[in-house]
Amino acid sequence: MDKILRVDVSGDRPGSIEEPLGEYAGLGGRGLTSSVVGREVPADCHPLGPENKLVIAPGLLSGSAAVNAGRLSVGCKSPLTGGIKEANSGGQGANVLARLGYAAIVLEGERQGDELYVLRIGANGVSLDKAPDLKMFTNYQLMERLQDEYGKDGAMISIGTAGEMRLANSTVAVTDPEGRPTRHAGRGGVGAVMGSKGIKAIILDGTDAPMRRPQNAEAFKDANKRFGQGLRNHPVTGQGLGAYGTNVLTNIINEAGAYPTYNFRTGHYPDAERISGESQAELEKSRGGKTRHGCHRGCVMQCSGEFVDKDGHFVSKQPEYETVWAHGGNCGISDLDAIARLDYLNDDYGLDTIESGATIGVAMEAGLLEFGDAEGAINLLKEIGQGTPMGRILGSGTAVTAKAYGMERAPVVKNQAMPAYDPRAVKGIGVTYATSPMGADHTAGYAVASNIMKVGGEVDPLGTEGQVQLSRDLQVATAALDSTGFCLFIAFAILDQPETFQAMVDMINAFHGLEMTADDVSDLGKSILRTERDFNTRAGFTAMDDRLPRYFRREALEPHKAVFDMSDEELDQVFTW
Amino acid sequence: MPHAVSLALKREQYPLLHPLLRRGFWIRASAGACLRDILIRDLGLSQEAVRDRIQTVFLDGEVVDDFDAVSPGSGSTLALSAAMPGLLGASFRKGGDFAGLRGSITSRGCSPEPGRETGEIRIKLYNLLTGEWGNILLERGIMAEAGQTRALVEERFPELRQALAGVWVDGSEIAPAELVEWLGSRAEGELIGLHIIEP
């Protein structure tokens, strides 16, 4: 993994070149995507213009024998937020790309006309081929056409119709071990940037692509074993996630009164139990579906699954918590079959489920359809995927849709829709929504290692100062973790088991021949955040962009009657380390 | 005394009724006692289970950190869960490092007042805990709202009709189809005694 593949789509004869890593040596995942975007993309460029670049980078340990290290980072200037973006995906892509020796693919330049291309990468070389016959193919149609090429040892990275139409809500899809396009770098419209370059699909041929070897094989093997054991032994990563998937959170967040319902009108959804992870698992089991499944090989947590219909036919992957919330409680839909259908359509067209669900919630509040209208929601997603005039408005995201209907109540930060936790009930996460360079993002402050890393020292966890401090520490830790290729869910085992955290650091050191400490991990996270915030500043962002919408301060959330009351001064302290 | 409903089910079919445990069942408890005492004495859990398995507790929607410092009153709702994923899952854990993130919805507690009269407390049992304790609780017997019980029996009727080996109301056997009718004749919120026996 010592080279970058640059694909220039400009001119009559688009092509690619390989370069050594150079100044980007030692970086992976988000660290690499944000560094390339920060250095090479003019911050004031149009996200769909020729100056923007799409950077696709596996993590530092992807492609090795490390467990749960298959995350892929996709970075660019975001068409949705106008700021820097790193969206993150599971699936097979990171591991195959890393095994082929690439630290990153950079898509750049200005395509001529509306040409579409398929980029093919294998051990025997790279080709960029015109593919006019794939125009307006969905992701599953691409799978049908191209699966024989990538097979079980390879992967496909692709855009559906949304990316091809360059909609601000559009994803980059990554195939899972079955070759299905079920994993997505979802947030921020990264698919539109891939679409603007005319790259419809990237086929990664894993044939003759060897597993990456660590510098210190014995130490790596030992650390990997300890790390995997730590994940298996932990009650969340070893039991809860596998049994119910991430949707196990529905009942709990709802119980806390933090479950955004009816477009963030209230924090409690009366029918939450019907769409909970427990109900979902029971339904899947009764129909013969899988409740345990890894989104990539080498996953020990197995938090994914397969949702099948009453006849046992595949409908979609097991919808994640965020998806079930966005299309479920947020839209008043309590039918798991309808939610799974919406999940499939999102995957097929290449749409971010959070943005889609939040957009439909706004459309429901605007009176376009009733809350709870599952068929209406399915039809709206079809309009987006087919590119009708209405679909193009909805596909431009939650903020644009609210603007089109003259509404204030758009639950967004930096134009990106908030995920499934109401920031009035859980103010600490509101701090992260407000201040993350990525826009409202639940994963931006997700990695829970700050108790070990002590990034900012000891604070009172119940004070508002503590919430600012926690958000800062979590954002720093997450930025670092996003560079490794590790799934964020390892964070729970790291939180509770210091020996598992140590095993993770030992793995990185043994693999790369380093002697990193927790402080180095913290410094890496800070460095990434500095790069990202610097880009956003140059793109015109100010402290005023690090705010929640005003109505979150004004409208009290039931049942706790809570408003978001962190002061602007407190929010502005997050990055003053 | 509430009406008593007994259902004869094979043990592997008990999970058909687990949604009832998640939607909420009632126990008679010493109102005013501390949470720990209620879980051990009234719900019948072991000290180890309360210490190790219950990692997340909500009392009337507020997160509980100290089981000895809060006292559920009559009519309170207690939700019990294992450790949960996600940043919020971590922040909701009892005494977790990330409690600050949910500071405003943390239960400030009220002093236990042992000796007050008994009352009914509503319990919701979630995720792994349903699998671990649900069957035992159903065998011991719970109190459930007639309306919720009817709704669940209706939802699951095709499977339940196959699975039920017998149904008794106050000691008299009735056909499974009559159970829905009988439950429908009760007020929505009326509490009934429900227990499962293995045929």
mmCIF file of N, CA and C in Angstrom, chain A residues 234-236 239-241 243-246 248-249 251-253 255-258 268 273-274 276 278-279 282 286 420-422 424-429 432 442 445-451 461-463 466-467 470-471 474 489 492 495-496 560 562, chain B residues 15-16 18-20 22-23 52-53 55-56 58 60-63 65 77-93 96-106 108 124-132 151 155-156 159:
data_model
loop_
_atom_site.group_PDB
_atom_site.id
_atom_site.type_symbol
_atom_site.label_atom_id
_atom_site.label_comp_id
_atom_site.label_asym_id
_atom_site.label_seq_id
_atom_site.Cartn_x
_atom_site.Cartn_y
_atom_site.Cartn_z
ATOM 1 N N HIS A 234 -16.410 -8.750 24.868
ATOM 2 C CA HIS A 234 -17.156 -7.589 25.342
ATOM 3 C C HIS A 234 -18.662 -7.785 25.116
ATOM 4 N N PRO A 235 -19.496 -7.390 26.096
ATOM 5 C CA PRO A 235 -20.936 -7.650 25.954
ATOM 6 C C PRO A 235 -21.587 -6.944 24.774
ATOM 7 N N VAL A 236 -21.052 -5.793 24.353
ATOM 8 C CA VAL A 236 -21.653 -5.100 23.206
ATOM 9 C C VAL A 236 -21.152 -5.689 21.898
ATOM 10 N N GLN A 239 -21.816 -9.700 21.932
ATOM 11 C CA GLN A 239 -23.168 -10.260 22.076
ATOM 12 C C GLN A 239 -24.256 -9.374 21.473
ATOM 13 N N GLY A 240 -24.381 -8.168 22.043
ATOM 14 C CA GLY A 240 -25.531 -7.328 21.702
ATOM 15 C C GLY A 240 -25.620 -6.990 20.231
ATOM 16 N N LEU A 241 -24.503 -6.589 19.640
ATOM 17 C CA LEU A 241 -24.529 -6.175 18.238
ATOM 18 C C LEU A 241 -24.871 -7.340 17.323
ATOM 19 N N ALA A 243 -26.528 -10.053 18.078
ATOM 20 C CA ALA A 243 -27.878 -10.583 18.290
ATOM 21 C C ALA A 243 -28.941 -9.701 17.640
ATOM 22 N N TYR A 244 -28.775 -8.409 17.704
ATOM 23 C CA TYR A 244 -29.852 -7.512 17.276
ATOM 24 C C TYR A 244 -29.424 -6.474 16.240
ATOM 25 N N GLY A 245 -28.138 -6.367 15.951
ATOM 26 C CA GLY A 245 -27.686 -5.294 15.052
ATOM 27 C C GLY A 245 -27.752 -3.943 15.749
ATOM 28 N N THR A 246 -27.403 -2.903 15.008
ATOM 29 C CA THR A 246 -27.375 -1.572 15.617
ATOM 30 C C THR A 246 -28.774 -1.090 16.000
ATOM 31 N N VAL A 248 -30.719 -2.337 17.839
ATOM 32 C CA VAL A 248 -30.985 -2.601 19.254
ATOM 33 C C VAL A 248 -31.146 -1.286 20.019
ATOM 34 N N LEU A 249 -30.678 -0.201 19.421
ATOM 35 C CA LEU A 249 -30.749 1.099 20.103
ATOM 36 C C LEU A 249 -32.151 1.710 20.124
ATOM 37 N N ASN A 251 -35.273 0.956 21.082
ATOM 38 C CA ASN A 251 -36.047 1.006 22.326
ATOM 39 C C ASN A 251 -35.382 1.896 23.374
ATOM 40 N N ILE A 252 -34.055 1.848 23.401
ATOM 41 C CA ILE A 252 -33.334 2.559 24.460
ATOM 42 C C ILE A 252 -33.341 4.067 24.213
ATOM 43 N N ILE A 253 -33.069 4.463 22.985
ATOM 44 C CA ILE A 253 -33.076 5.903 22.686
ATOM 45 C C ILE A 253 -34.490 6.451 22.860
ATOM 46 N N GLU A 255 -36.720 5.251 24.912
ATOM 47 C CA GLU A 255 -36.978 5.289 26.356
ATOM 48 C C GLU A 255 -36.394 6.560 26.969
ATOM 49 N N ALA A 256 -35.265 6.987 26.405
ATOM 50 C CA ALA A 256 -34.594 8.185 26.922
ATOM 51 C C ALA A 256 -35.284 9.473 26.477
ATOM 52 N N GLY A 257 -36.279 9.334 25.616
ATOM 53 C CA GLY A 257 -36.933 10.543 25.104
ATOM 54 C C GLY A 257 -36.039 11.314 24.159
ATOM 55 N N ALA A 258 -35.096 10.607 23.536
ATOM 56 C CA ALA A 258 -34.141 11.259 22.630
ATOM 57 C C ALA A 258 -34.312 10.760 21.199
ATOM 58 N N HIS A 268 -40.282 10.920 21.601
ATOM 59 C CA HIS A 268 -40.777 9.581 21.943
ATOM 60 C C HIS A 268 -41.738 9.120 20.858
ATOM 61 N N GLU A 273 -41.404 0.091 19.613
ATOM 62 C CA GLU A 273 -41.132 -1.329 19.862
ATOM 63 C C GLU A 273 -41.364 -2.173 18.615
ATOM 64 N N ARG A 274 -42.309 -1.754 17.786
ATOM 65 C CA ARG A 274 -42.638 -2.537 16.585
ATOM 66 C C ARG A 274 -41.517 -2.521 15.555
ATOM 67 N N SER A 276 -38.227 -2.067 16.564
ATOM 68 C CA SER A 276 -36.979 -2.183 17.330
ATOM 69 C C SER A 276 -36.107 -3.320 16.811
ATOM 70 N N GLU A 278 -35.067 -5.779 18.486
ATOM 71 C CA GLU A 278 -35.567 -7.045 18.998
ATOM 72 C C GLU A 278 -36.679 -7.583 18.090
ATOM 73 N N SER A 279 -37.604 -6.698 17.722
ATOM 74 C CA SER A 279 -38.702 -7.129 16.836
ATOM 75 C C SER A 279 -38.163 -7.515 15.465
ATOM 76 N N GLU A 282 -36.544 -10.940 15.651
ATOM 77 C CA GLU A 282 -37.566 -12.003 15.735
ATOM 78 C C GLU A 282 -38.207 -12.254 14.375
ATOM 79 N N SER A 286 -37.884 -15.658 12.190
ATOM 80 C CA SER A 286 -39.090 -16.432 11.864
ATOM 81 C C SER A 286 -39.213 -16.662 10.361
ATOM 82 N N ALA A 420 -29.991 10.167 14.306
ATOM 83 C CA ALA A 420 -31.112 9.673 15.095
ATOM 84 C C ALA A 420 -31.052 9.947 16.590
ATOM 85 N N TYR A 421 -30.501 11.057 16.990
ATOM 86 C CA TYR A 421 -30.421 11.366 18.420
ATOM 87 C C TYR A 421 -30.761 12.843 18.564
ATOM 88 N N ASP A 422 -31.791 13.145 19.330
ATOM 89 C CA ASP A 422 -32.180 14.547 19.436
ATOM 90 C C ASP A 422 -31.214 15.296 20.347
ATOM 91 N N ARG A 424 -31.464 17.994 21.884
ATOM 92 C CA ARG A 424 -32.017 18.672 23.061
ATOM 93 C C ARG A 424 -32.030 17.740 24.264
ATOM 94 N N ALA A 425 -32.275 16.453 24.028
ATOM 95 C CA ALA A 425 -32.275 15.500 25.140
ATOM 96 C C ALA A 425 -30.855 15.120 25.526
ATOM 97 N N VAL A 426 -29.988 15.036 24.552
ATOM 98 C CA VAL A 426 -28.602 14.630 24.812
ATOM 99 C C VAL A 426 -27.702 15.734 24.267
ATOM 100 N N LYS A 427 -27.476 16.715 25.104
ATOM 101 C CA LYS A 427 -26.836 17.952 24.626
ATOM 102 C C LYS A 427 -25.402 17.731 24.167
ATOM 103 N N GLY A 428 -24.747 16.765 24.794
ATOM 104 C CA GLY A 428 -23.357 16.514 24.414
ATOM 105 C C GLY A 428 -23.221 16.162 22.950
ATOM 106 N N ILE A 429 -24.183 15.409 22.440
ATOM 107 C CA ILE A 429 -24.099 15.045 21.021
ATOM 108 C C ILE A 429 -24.464 16.243 20.157
ATOM 109 N N THR A 432 -21.350 18.060 19.277
ATOM 110 C CA THR A 432 -20.653 17.450 18.135
ATOM 111 C C THR A 432 -21.374 17.750 16.826
ATOM 112 N N HIS A 442 -23.310 11.863 13.658
ATOM 113 C CA HIS A 442 -23.213 11.165 14.936
ATOM 114 C C HIS A 442 -21.899 10.439 15.087
ATOM 115 N N GLY A 445 -18.046 12.229 16.639
ATOM 116 C CA GLY A 445 -17.529 12.151 18.004
ATOM 117 C C GLY A 445 -17.942 10.837 18.609
ATOM 118 N N TYR A 446 -17.504 9.762 18.040
ATOM 119 C CA TYR A 446 -18.056 8.458 18.353
ATOM 120 C C TYR A 446 -17.068 7.575 19.099
ATOM 121 N N ALA A 447 -15.818 7.697 18.739
ATOM 122 C CA ALA A 447 -14.822 6.787 19.305
ATOM 123 C C ALA A 447 -14.624 7.108 20.776
ATOM 124 N N VAL A 448 -14.922 6.139 21.587
ATOM 125 C CA VAL A 448 -14.933 6.413 23.008
ATOM 126 C C VAL A 448 -13.641 5.916 23.648
ATOM 127 N N ALA A 449 -12.593 6.621 23.418
ATOM 128 C CA ALA A 449 -11.310 6.226 23.992
ATOM 129 C C ALA A 449 -10.730 7.349 24.830
ATOM 130 N N SER A 450 -11.511 8.389 25.053
ATOM 131 C CA SER A 450 -10.913 9.554 25.703
ATOM 132 C C SER A 450 -10.565 9.293 27.159
ATOM 133 N N ASN A 451 -11.254 8.325 27.788
ATOM 134 C CA ASN A 451 -10.902 8.038 29.173
ATOM 135 C C ASN A 451 -9.504 7.444 29.277
ATOM 136 N N PRO A 461 -17.854 15.690 34.379
ATOM 137 C CA PRO A 461 -18.656 15.212 33.254
ATOM 138 C C PRO A 461 -20.091 15.732 33.256
ATOM 139 N N LEU A 462 -20.564 16.253 34.368
ATOM 140 C CA LEU A 462 -21.949 16.700 34.412
ATOM 141 C C LEU A 462 -22.107 18.191 34.123
ATOM 142 N N GLY A 463 -21.012 18.906 34.047
ATOM 143 C CA GLY A 463 -21.104 20.328 33.746
ATOM 144 C C GLY A 463 -21.143 20.556 32.248
ATOM 145 N N GLY A 466 -17.899 20.044 30.780
ATOM 146 C CA GLY A 466 -17.613 18.638 30.523
ATOM 147 C C GLY A 466 -18.126 18.195 29.177
ATOM 148 N N GLN A 467 -19.273 18.709 28.756
ATOM 149 C CA GLN A 467 -19.838 18.297 27.469
ATOM 150 C C GLN A 467 -18.991 18.810 26.312
ATOM 151 N N LEU A 470 -15.838 16.645 26.400
ATOM 152 C CA LEU A 470 -16.080 15.294 25.895
ATOM 153 C C LEU A 470 -16.217 15.296 24.380
ATOM 154 N N SER A 471 -16.965 16.257 23.869
ATOM 155 C CA SER A 471 -17.150 16.317 22.415
ATOM 156 C C SER A 471 -15.809 16.492 21.722
ATOM 157 N N LEU A 474 -13.787 13.245 21.935
ATOM 158 C CA LEU A 474 -14.364 12.210 21.083
ATOM 159 C C LEU A 474 -14.097 12.497 19.616
ATOM 160 N N PHE A 489 -17.169 0.560 15.773
ATOM 161 C CA PHE A 489 -17.779 -0.180 16.874
ATOM 162 C C PHE A 489 -16.745 -0.838 17.786
ATOM 163 N N PHE A 492 -16.312 0.401 21.723
ATOM 164 C CA PHE A 492 -16.913 -0.005 22.998
ATOM 165 C C PHE A 492 -15.984 -0.934 23.768
ATOM 166 N N LEU A 495 -13.239 1.181 25.162
ATOM 167 C CA LEU A 495 -13.671 1.977 26.311
ATOM 168 C C LEU A 495 -13.555 1.194 27.611
ATOM 169 N N ASP A 496 -14.037 -0.038 27.563
ATOM 170 C CA ASP A 496 -14.149 -0.791 28.806
ATOM 171 C C ASP A 496 -12.926 -1.631 29.123
ATOM 172 N N HIS A 560 -39.074 15.443 27.905
ATOM 173 C CA HIS A 560 -38.260 16.102 28.936
ATOM 174 C C HIS A 560 -38.417 17.616 28.927
ATOM 175 N N ALA A 562 -37.049 19.675 27.030
ATOM 176 C CA ALA A 562 -35.670 20.173 26.981
ATOM 177 C C ALA A 562 -35.445 21.006 25.724
ATOM 178 N N PRO B 15 -40.902 -17.233 23.470
ATOM 179 C CA PRO B 15 -40.547 -15.922 22.893
ATOM 180 C C PRO B 15 -41.682 -15.251 22.117
ATOM 181 N N LEU B 16 -42.705 -16.025 21.752
ATOM 182 C CA LEU B 16 -43.854 -15.379 21.104
ATOM 183 C C LEU B 16 -44.441 -14.290 21.992
ATOM 184 N N HIS B 18 -42.576 -12.562 24.267
ATOM 185 C CA HIS B 18 -41.554 -11.623 24.742
ATOM 186 C C HIS B 18 -41.860 -10.155 24.431
ATOM 187 N N PRO B 19 -42.527 -9.862 23.299
ATOM 188 C CA PRO B 19 -42.828 -8.436 23.077
ATOM 189 C C PRO B 19 -43.612 -7.795 24.215
ATOM 190 N N LEU B 20 -44.389 -8.620 24.901
ATOM 191 C CA LEU B 20 -45.150 -8.099 26.038
ATOM 192 C C LEU B 20 -44.210 -7.571 27.126
ATOM 193 N N ARG B 22 -41.291 -6.300 26.591
ATOM 194 C CA ARG B 22 -40.692 -5.042 26.121
ATOM 195 C C ARG B 22 -41.702 -3.901 26.147
ATOM 196 N N ARG B 23 -42.970 -4.215 25.874
ATOM 197 C CA ARG B 23 -43.982 -3.159 25.857
ATOM 198 C C ARG B 23 -44.365 -2.738 27.270
ATOM 199 N N ASP B 52 -24.139 -7.027 37.261
ATOM 200 C CA ASP B 52 -23.360 -7.259 36.042
ATOM 201 C C ASP B 52 -24.157 -7.134 34.748
ATOM 202 N N ARG B 53 -25.400 -7.571 34.749
ATOM 203 C CA ARG B 53 -26.128 -7.651 33.485
ATOM 204 C C ARG B 53 -26.927 -6.388 33.185
ATOM 205 N N GLN B 55 -27.061 -2.895 32.715
ATOM 206 C CA GLN B 55 -26.087 -1.806 32.541
ATOM 207 C C GLN B 55 -26.752 -0.463 32.264
ATOM 208 N N THR B 56 -28.013 -0.512 31.880
ATOM 209 C CA THR B 56 -28.703 0.717 31.493
ATOM 210 C C THR B 56 -30.105 0.680 32.083
ATOM 211 N N PHE B 58 -33.620 3.153 32.900
ATOM 212 C CA PHE B 58 -34.370 4.408 32.847
ATOM 213 C C PHE B 58 -35.501 4.327 33.859
ATOM 214 N N ASP B 60 -38.746 6.380 34.557
ATOM 215 C CA ASP B 60 -39.609 7.416 33.973
ATOM 216 C C ASP B 60 -38.832 8.276 32.976
ATOM 217 N N GLY B 61 -38.039 7.609 32.156
ATOM 218 C CA GLY B 61 -37.340 8.284 31.065
ATOM 219 C C GLY B 61 -36.027 8.927 31.435
ATOM 220 N N GLU B 62 -35.647 8.836 32.710
ATOM 221 C CA GLU B 62 -34.370 9.423 33.111
ATOM 222 C C GLU B 62 -33.374 8.321 33.440
ATOM 223 N N VAL B 63 -32.121 8.566 33.099
ATOM 224 C CA VAL B 63 -31.089 7.545 33.263
ATOM 225 C C VAL B 63 -30.694 7.448 34.743
ATOM 226 N N ASP B 65 -27.983 6.189 37.535
ATOM 227 C CA ASP B 65 -26.595 5.790 37.744
ATOM 228 C C ASP B 65 -26.425 4.957 39.013
ATOM 229 N N THR B 77 -42.365 3.836 35.709
ATOM 230 C CA THR B 77 -41.926 2.914 34.667
ATOM 231 C C THR B 77 -40.420 2.743 34.747
ATOM 232 N N LEU B 78 -40.004 1.492 34.818
ATOM 233 C CA LEU B 78 -38.576 1.157 34.854
ATOM 234 C C LEU B 78 -38.231 0.425 33.571
ATOM 235 N N ALA B 79 -37.232 0.878 32.844
ATOM 236 C CA ALA B 79 -36.781 0.170 31.646
ATOM 237 C C ALA B 79 -35.382 -0.361 31.911
ATOM 238 N N LEU B 80 -35.177 -1.645 31.638
ATOM 239 C CA LEU B 80 -33.910 -2.320 31.952
ATOM 240 C C LEU B 80 -33.267 -2.837 30.680
ATOM 241 N N SER B 81 -31.971 -2.613 30.554
ATOM 242 C CA SER B 81 -31.269 -3.018 29.333
ATOM 243 C C SER B 81 -29.854 -3.481 29.662
ATOM 244 N N ALA B 82 -29.317 -4.296 28.779
ATOM 245 C CA ALA B 82 -27.892 -4.644 28.839
ATOM 246 C C ALA B 82 -27.082 -3.458 28.312
ATOM 247 N N ALA B 83 -25.762 -3.621 28.223
ATOM 248 C CA ALA B 83 -24.911 -2.561 27.675
ATOM 249 C C ALA B 83 -25.254 -2.343 26.209
ATOM 250 N N MET B 84 -25.297 -1.076 25.811
ATOM 251 C CA MET B 84 -25.725 -0.734 24.461
ATOM 252 C C MET B 84 -24.599 -0.136 23.631
ATOM 253 N N PRO B 85 -24.661 -0.322 22.313
ATOM 254 C CA PRO B 85 -23.641 0.261 21.438
ATOM 255 C C PRO B 85 -23.892 1.747 21.194
ATOM 256 N N GLY B 86 -23.010 2.344 20.460
ATOM 257 C CA GLY B 86 -23.171 3.742 20.079
ATOM 258 C C GLY B 86 -22.693 4.665 21.173
ATOM 259 N N LEU B 87 -22.392 5.869 20.791
ATOM 260 C CA LEU B 87 -21.948 6.844 21.783
ATOM 261 C C LEU B 87 -23.034 7.064 22.828
ATOM 262 N N LEU B 88 -24.288 7.135 22.354
ATOM 263 C CA LEU B 88 -25.360 7.333 23.327
ATOM 264 C C LEU B 88 -25.553 6.105 24.188
ATOM 265 N N GLY B 89 -25.400 4.922 23.573
ATOM 266 C CA GLY B 89 -25.486 3.703 24.358
ATOM 267 C C GLY B 89 -24.477 3.738 25.494
ATOM 268 N N ALA B 90 -23.259 4.173 25.178
ATOM 269 C CA ALA B 90 -22.216 4.273 26.207
ATOM 270 C C ALA B 90 -22.571 5.354 27.232
ATOM 271 N N SER B 91 -23.133 6.438 26.763
ATOM 272 C CA SER B 91 -23.423 7.532 27.698
ATOM 273 C C SER B 91 -24.570 7.174 28.633
ATOM 274 N N PHE B 92 -25.461 6.263 28.204
ATOM 275 C CA PHE B 92 -26.591 5.891 29.053
ATOM 276 C C PHE B 92 -26.205 4.858 30.109
ATOM 277 N N ARG B 93 -25.039 4.272 29.967
ATOM 278 C CA ARG B 93 -24.661 3.225 30.909
ATOM 279 C C ARG B 93 -24.529 3.778 32.326
ATOM 280 N N GLY B 96 -21.309 5.679 33.610
ATOM 281 C CA GLY B 96 -20.349 5.633 32.517
ATOM 282 C C GLY B 96 -19.506 6.897 32.417
ATOM 283 N N ASP B 97 -18.382 6.767 31.681
ATOM 284 C CA ASP B 97 -17.478 7.903 31.515
ATOM 285 C C ASP B 97 -18.105 9.023 30.698
ATOM 286 N N PHE B 98 -19.185 8.707 29.998
ATOM 287 C CA PHE B 98 -19.759 9.694 29.095
ATOM 288 C C PHE B 98 -21.109 10.201 29.582
ATOM 289 N N ALA B 99 -21.317 10.073 30.893
ATOM 290 C CA ALA B 99 -22.582 10.513 31.479
ATOM 291 C C ALA B 99 -22.840 11.989 31.194
ATOM 292 N N GLY B 100 -21.780 12.764 31.052
ATOM 293 C CA GLY B 100 -21.940 14.193 30.812
ATOM 294 C C GLY B 100 -22.721 14.498 29.557
ATOM 295 N N LEU B 101 -22.645 13.614 28.584
ATOM 296 C CA LEU B 101 -23.348 13.868 27.324
ATOM 297 C C LEU B 101 -24.856 13.918 27.517
ATOM 298 N N ARG B 102 -25.354 13.215 28.554
ATOM 299 C CA ARG B 102 -26.806 13.191 28.762
ATOM 300 C C ARG B 102 -27.170 13.781 30.122
ATOM 301 N N GLY B 103 -26.366 14.746 30.548
ATOM 302 C CA GLY B 103 -26.527 15.305 31.880
ATOM 303 C C GLY B 103 -27.946 15.700 32.230
ATOM 304 N N SER B 104 -28.657 16.325 31.293
ATOM 305 C CA SER B 104 -29.962 16.881 31.637
ATOM 306 C C SER B 104 -31.039 15.826 31.790
ATOM 307 N N ILE B 105 -30.809 14.612 31.342
ATOM 308 C CA ILE B 105 -31.845 13.587 31.516
ATOM 309 C C ILE B 105 -31.369 12.496 32.479
ATOM 310 N N THR B 106 -30.473 12.859 33.377
ATOM 311 C CA THR B 106 -30.030 11.938 34.414
ATOM 312 C C THR B 106 -30.940 12.077 35.625
ATOM 313 N N ARG B 108 -31.995 12.523 39.144
ATOM 314 C CA ARG B 108 -31.341 13.072 40.345
ATOM 315 C C ARG B 108 -31.717 12.263 41.581
ATOM 316 N N LYS B 124 -40.109 -2.557 31.810
ATOM 317 C CA LYS B 124 -39.854 -2.895 30.405
ATOM 318 C C LYS B 124 -38.493 -3.579 30.353
ATOM 319 N N LEU B 125 -38.480 -4.743 29.762
ATOM 320 C CA LEU B 125 -37.259 -5.547 29.739
ATOM 321 C C LEU B 125 -36.777 -5.639 28.298
ATOM 322 N N TYR B 126 -35.581 -5.098 28.029
ATOM 323 C CA TYR B 126 -35.130 -4.978 26.652
ATOM 324 C C TYR B 126 -33.964 -5.906 26.296
ATOM 325 N N ASN B 127 -33.817 -6.096 25.026
ATOM 326 C CA ASN B 127 -32.685 -6.766 24.345
ATOM 327 C C ASN B 127 -32.223 -8.053 25.024
ATOM 328 N N LEU B 128 -30.933 -8.157 25.344
ATOM 329 C CA LEU B 128 -30.413 -9.433 25.845
ATOM 330 C C LEU B 128 -31.119 -9.869 27.128
ATOM 331 N N LEU B 129 -31.596 -8.898 27.911
ATOM 332 C CA LEU B 129 -32.222 -9.252 29.184
ATOM 333 C C LEU B 129 -33.536 -10.000 28.964
ATOM 334 N N THR B 130 -34.244 -9.683 27.895
ATOM 335 C CA THR B 130 -35.484 -10.424 27.597
ATOM 336 C C THR B 130 -35.164 -11.886 27.372
ATOM 337 N N GLY B 131 -34.107 -12.138 26.604
ATOM 338 C CA GLY B 131 -33.726 -13.518 26.326
ATOM 339 C C GLY B 131 -33.272 -14.243 27.583
ATOM 340 N N GLU B 132 -32.590 -13.509 28.456
ATOM 341 C CA GLU B 132 -32.018 -14.160 29.641
ATOM 342 C C GLU B 132 -33.063 -14.427 30.728
ATOM 343 N N ALA B 151 -53.669 -7.116 21.960
ATOM 344 C CA ALA B 151 -53.008 -6.693 20.709
ATOM 345 C C ALA B 151 -51.930 -7.696 20.308
ATOM 346 N N GLU B 155 -51.789 -10.082 17.021
ATOM 347 C CA GLU B 155 -50.659 -10.022 16.078
ATOM 348 C C GLU B 155 -50.064 -11.405 15.834
ATOM 349 N N ARG B 156 -49.959 -12.173 16.902
ATOM 350 C CA ARG B 156 -49.268 -13.466 16.818
ATOM 351 C C ARG B 156 -50.230 -14.646 16.735
ATOM 352 N N GLU B 159 -49.498 -18.038 14.850
ATOM 353 C CA GLU B 159 -48.476 -18.887 15.492
ATOM 354 C C GLU B 159 -48.956 -19.386 16.847
#
